[in-house]
CSV table of C-alpha atoms and ligand atoms in Angstrom, one decimal:
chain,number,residue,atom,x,y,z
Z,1,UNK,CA,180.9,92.5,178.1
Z,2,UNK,CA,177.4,90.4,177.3
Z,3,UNK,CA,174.8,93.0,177.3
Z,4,UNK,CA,170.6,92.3,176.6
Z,5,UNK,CA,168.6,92.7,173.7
Z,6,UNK,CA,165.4,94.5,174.7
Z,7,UNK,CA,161.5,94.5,172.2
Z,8,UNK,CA,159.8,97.2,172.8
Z,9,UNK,CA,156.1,96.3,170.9
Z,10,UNK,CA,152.5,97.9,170.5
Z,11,UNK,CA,150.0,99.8,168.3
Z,12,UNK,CA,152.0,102.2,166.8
Z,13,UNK,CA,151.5,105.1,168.9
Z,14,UNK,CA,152.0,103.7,172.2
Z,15,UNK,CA,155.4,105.5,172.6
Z,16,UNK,CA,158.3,102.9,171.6
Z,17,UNK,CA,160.1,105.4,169.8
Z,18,UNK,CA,160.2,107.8,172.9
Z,19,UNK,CA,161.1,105.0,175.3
Z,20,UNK,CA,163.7,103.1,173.3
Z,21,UNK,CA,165.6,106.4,172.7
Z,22,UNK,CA,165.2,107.7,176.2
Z,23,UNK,CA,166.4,103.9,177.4
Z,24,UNK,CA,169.3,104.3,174.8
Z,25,UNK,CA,171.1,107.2,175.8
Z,26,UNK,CA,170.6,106.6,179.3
Z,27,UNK,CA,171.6,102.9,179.1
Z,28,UNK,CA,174.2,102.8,176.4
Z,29,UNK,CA,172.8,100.3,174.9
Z,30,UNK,CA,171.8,100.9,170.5
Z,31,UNK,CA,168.2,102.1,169.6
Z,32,UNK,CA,167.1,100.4,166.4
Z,33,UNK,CA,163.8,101.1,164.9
Z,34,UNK,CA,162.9,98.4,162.4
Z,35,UNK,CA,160.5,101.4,160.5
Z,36,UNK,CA,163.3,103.5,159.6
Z,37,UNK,CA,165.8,100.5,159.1
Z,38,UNK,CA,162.8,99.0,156.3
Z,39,UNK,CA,163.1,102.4,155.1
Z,40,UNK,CA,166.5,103.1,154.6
Z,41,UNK,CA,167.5,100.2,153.2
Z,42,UNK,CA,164.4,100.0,151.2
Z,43,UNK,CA,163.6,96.5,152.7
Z,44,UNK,CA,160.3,96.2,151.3
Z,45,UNK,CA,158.2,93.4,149.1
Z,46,UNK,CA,155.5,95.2,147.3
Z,47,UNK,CA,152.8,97.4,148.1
Z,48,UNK,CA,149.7,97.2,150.3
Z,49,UNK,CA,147.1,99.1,148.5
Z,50,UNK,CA,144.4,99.2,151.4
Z,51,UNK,CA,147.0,100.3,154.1
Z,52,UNK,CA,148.5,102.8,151.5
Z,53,UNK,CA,151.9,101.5,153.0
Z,54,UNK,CA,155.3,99.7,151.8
Z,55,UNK,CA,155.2,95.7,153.0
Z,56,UNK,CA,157.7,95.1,155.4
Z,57,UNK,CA,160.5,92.4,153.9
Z,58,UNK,CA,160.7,90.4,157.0
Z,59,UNK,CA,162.9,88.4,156.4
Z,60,UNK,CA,165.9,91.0,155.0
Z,61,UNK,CA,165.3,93.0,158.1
Z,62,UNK,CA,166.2,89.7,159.8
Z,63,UNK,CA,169.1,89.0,157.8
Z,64,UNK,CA,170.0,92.6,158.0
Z,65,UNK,CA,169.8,92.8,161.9
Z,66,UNK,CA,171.3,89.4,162.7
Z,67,UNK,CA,174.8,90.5,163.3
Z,68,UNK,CA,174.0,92.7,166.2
Z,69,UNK,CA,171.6,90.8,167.8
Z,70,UNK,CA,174.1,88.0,168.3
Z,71,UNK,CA,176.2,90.7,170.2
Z,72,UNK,CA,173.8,92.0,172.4
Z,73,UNK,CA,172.9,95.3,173.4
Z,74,UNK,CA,170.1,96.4,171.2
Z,75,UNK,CA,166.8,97.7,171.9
Z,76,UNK,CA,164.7,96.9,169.1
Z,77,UNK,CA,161.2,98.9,168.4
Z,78,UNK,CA,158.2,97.8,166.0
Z,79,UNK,CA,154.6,97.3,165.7
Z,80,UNK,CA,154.9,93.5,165.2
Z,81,UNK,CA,157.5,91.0,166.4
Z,82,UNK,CA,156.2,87.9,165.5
Z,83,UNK,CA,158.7,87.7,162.7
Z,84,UNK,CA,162.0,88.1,164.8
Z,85,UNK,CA,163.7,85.0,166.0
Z,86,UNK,CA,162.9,84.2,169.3
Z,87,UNK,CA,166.5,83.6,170.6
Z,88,UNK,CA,167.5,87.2,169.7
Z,89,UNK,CA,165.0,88.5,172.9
Z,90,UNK,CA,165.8,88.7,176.9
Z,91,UNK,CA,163.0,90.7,177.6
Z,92,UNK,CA,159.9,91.7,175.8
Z,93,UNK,CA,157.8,94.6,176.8
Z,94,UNK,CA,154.3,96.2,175.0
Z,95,UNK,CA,153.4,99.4,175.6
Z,96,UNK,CA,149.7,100.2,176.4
Z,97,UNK,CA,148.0,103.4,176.1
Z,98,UNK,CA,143.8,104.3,177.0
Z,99,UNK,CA,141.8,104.6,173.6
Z,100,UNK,CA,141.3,108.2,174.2
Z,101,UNK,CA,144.9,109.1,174.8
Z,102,UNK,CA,145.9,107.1,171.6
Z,103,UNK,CA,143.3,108.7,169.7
Z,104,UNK,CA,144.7,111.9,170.0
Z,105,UNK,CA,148.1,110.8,169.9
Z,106,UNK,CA,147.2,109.0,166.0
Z,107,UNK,CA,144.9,112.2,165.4
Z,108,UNK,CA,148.0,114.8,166.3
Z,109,UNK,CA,150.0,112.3,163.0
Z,110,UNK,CA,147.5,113.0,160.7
Z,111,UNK,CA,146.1,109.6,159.9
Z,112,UNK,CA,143.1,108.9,157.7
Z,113,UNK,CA,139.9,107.5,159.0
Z,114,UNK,CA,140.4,104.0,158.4
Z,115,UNK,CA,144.0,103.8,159.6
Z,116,UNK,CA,142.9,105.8,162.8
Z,117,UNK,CA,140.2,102.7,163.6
Z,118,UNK,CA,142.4,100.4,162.5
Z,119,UNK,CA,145.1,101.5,165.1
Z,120,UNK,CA,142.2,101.9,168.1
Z,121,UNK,CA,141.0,98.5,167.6
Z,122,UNK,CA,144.3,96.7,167.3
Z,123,UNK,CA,144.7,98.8,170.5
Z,124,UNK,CA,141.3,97.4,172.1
Z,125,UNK,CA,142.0,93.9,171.3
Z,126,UNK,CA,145.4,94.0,172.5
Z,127,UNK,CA,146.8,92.5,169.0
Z,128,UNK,CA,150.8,93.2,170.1
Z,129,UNK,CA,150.2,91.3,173.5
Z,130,UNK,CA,148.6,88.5,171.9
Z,131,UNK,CA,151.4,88.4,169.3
Z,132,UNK,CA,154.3,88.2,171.8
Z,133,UNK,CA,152.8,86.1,173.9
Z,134,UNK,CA,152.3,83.9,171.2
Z,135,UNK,CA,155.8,84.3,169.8
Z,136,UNK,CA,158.0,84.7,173.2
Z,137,UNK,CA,158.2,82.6,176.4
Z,138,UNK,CA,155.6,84.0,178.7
Z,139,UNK,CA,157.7,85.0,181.7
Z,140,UNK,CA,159.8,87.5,179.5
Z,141,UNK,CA,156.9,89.7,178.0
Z,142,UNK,CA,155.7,92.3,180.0
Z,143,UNK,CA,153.3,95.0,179.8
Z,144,UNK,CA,153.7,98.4,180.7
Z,145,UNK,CA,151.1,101.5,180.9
Z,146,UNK,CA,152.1,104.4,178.7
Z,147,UNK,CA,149.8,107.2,179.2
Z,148,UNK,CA,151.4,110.4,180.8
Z,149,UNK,CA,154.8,111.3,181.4
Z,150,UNK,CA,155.0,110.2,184.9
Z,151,UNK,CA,155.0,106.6,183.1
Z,152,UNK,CA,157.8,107.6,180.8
Z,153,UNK,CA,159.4,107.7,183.8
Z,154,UNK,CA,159.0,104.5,185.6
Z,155,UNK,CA,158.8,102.3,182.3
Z,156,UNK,CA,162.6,104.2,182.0
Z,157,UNK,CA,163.6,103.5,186.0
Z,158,UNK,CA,161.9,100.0,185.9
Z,159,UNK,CA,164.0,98.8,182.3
Z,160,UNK,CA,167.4,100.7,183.5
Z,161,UNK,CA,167.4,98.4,187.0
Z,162,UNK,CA,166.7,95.2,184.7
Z,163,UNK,CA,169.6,95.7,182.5
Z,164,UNK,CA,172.0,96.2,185.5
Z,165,UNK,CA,170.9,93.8,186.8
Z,166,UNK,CA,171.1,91.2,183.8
Z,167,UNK,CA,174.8,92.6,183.3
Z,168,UNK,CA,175.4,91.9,186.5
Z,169,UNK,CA,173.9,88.1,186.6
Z,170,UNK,CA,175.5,87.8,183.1
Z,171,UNK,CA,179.6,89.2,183.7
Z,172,UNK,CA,181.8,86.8,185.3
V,201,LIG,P1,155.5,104.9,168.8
V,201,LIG,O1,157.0,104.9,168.5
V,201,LIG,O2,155.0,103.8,169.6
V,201,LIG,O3,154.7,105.1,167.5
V,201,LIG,P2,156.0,107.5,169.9
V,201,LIG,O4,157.2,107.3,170.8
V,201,LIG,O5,156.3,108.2,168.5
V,201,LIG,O6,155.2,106.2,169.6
V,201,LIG,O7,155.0,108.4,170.7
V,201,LIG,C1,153.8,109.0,170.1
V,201,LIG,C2,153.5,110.3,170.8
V,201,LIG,O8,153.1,110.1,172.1
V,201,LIG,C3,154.6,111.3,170.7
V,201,LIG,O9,154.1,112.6,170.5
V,201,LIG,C4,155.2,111.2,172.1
V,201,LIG,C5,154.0,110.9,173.0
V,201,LIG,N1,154.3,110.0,174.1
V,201,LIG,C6,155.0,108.9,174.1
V,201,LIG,N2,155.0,108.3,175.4
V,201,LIG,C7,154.3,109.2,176.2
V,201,LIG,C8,154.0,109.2,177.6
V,201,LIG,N3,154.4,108.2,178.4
V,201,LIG,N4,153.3,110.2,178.0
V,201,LIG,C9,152.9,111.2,177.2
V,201,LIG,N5,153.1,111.3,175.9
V,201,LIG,C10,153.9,110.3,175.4
């Protein structure tokens, strides 16, 4: 049975992890989080000294995820996405979350001065939306408000209803 691959993009923060899992075990359908993929398989290429962080080896975590993309069924979470191939996406959806909510969210994690600001303002400017619009057809990326639990719940409702329906568009 053909099933959808679903992004789930923005600031890191925004909730992607909580969603995609949530959507997983409700829908069936595999959580992948490109983070912990990078980090398990050590898919890095050097160092970033400012960001104090590993630098993602984009193009191993493509190689490594191509397989079950061209099955289907895979809801794929990270703060970027301009890197993926565009084929591998049905539906594209950025979370958004108010600066004060974030803050606290990023504050709760522990993060240093810098990468806190860093963080609001890629927030602010709305760097993930500009990036999939600029990497995905329009019509497929879609933003969603991810403030309180109440929108947990309606991002969850509003995604489940998609996929059955694209199952059911798609089987035949
Ligand atoms: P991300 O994967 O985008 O970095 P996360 O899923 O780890 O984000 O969520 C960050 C924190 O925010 C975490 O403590 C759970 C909380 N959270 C996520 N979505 C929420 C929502 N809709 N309402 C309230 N809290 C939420």
């Amino acid at each position: 049975m053909l099933r959808p691959n679903i992004l789930l993009t923005g600031t890191p923060g925004v909730g992607k992890t909580t969603l995609g899992k949530e959507l997983a075990s409700r829908s069936g359908l595999k959580y992948v989080n490109v983070g912990d993929l990078a980090r398990e398989g050590q898919l890095y290429d050097g160092y970033d000294e400012e960001y104090d962080c590993p630098i993602l080896d984009e193009d191993r975590v493509v190689d490594e995820l191509e397989s079950q993309m061209s099955e289907g069924g895979v809801i794929v979470d990270y703060h970027g996405c301009d890197f993926f191939p565009e084929r591998w996406f049905h539906i594209v959806f950025v979370l958004n979350t108010d600066n004060s909510v974030l803050y606290k969210r990023l504050e709760t994690r522990g993060y240093n001065e810098k990468k806190l600001k860093d963080n609001i303002q890629c927030e602010i400017f709305q760097i993930l939306y500009e990036e999939a619009l600029a990497s995905y057809s329009e019509e497929i990326v879609h933003r969603l408000p991810s403030n309180q639990p109440e929108d947990l719940e309606d991002n969850i409702n509003q995604i489940m209803k998609w996929i059955e329906e694209w199952i059911k568009d798609h089987s035949s």
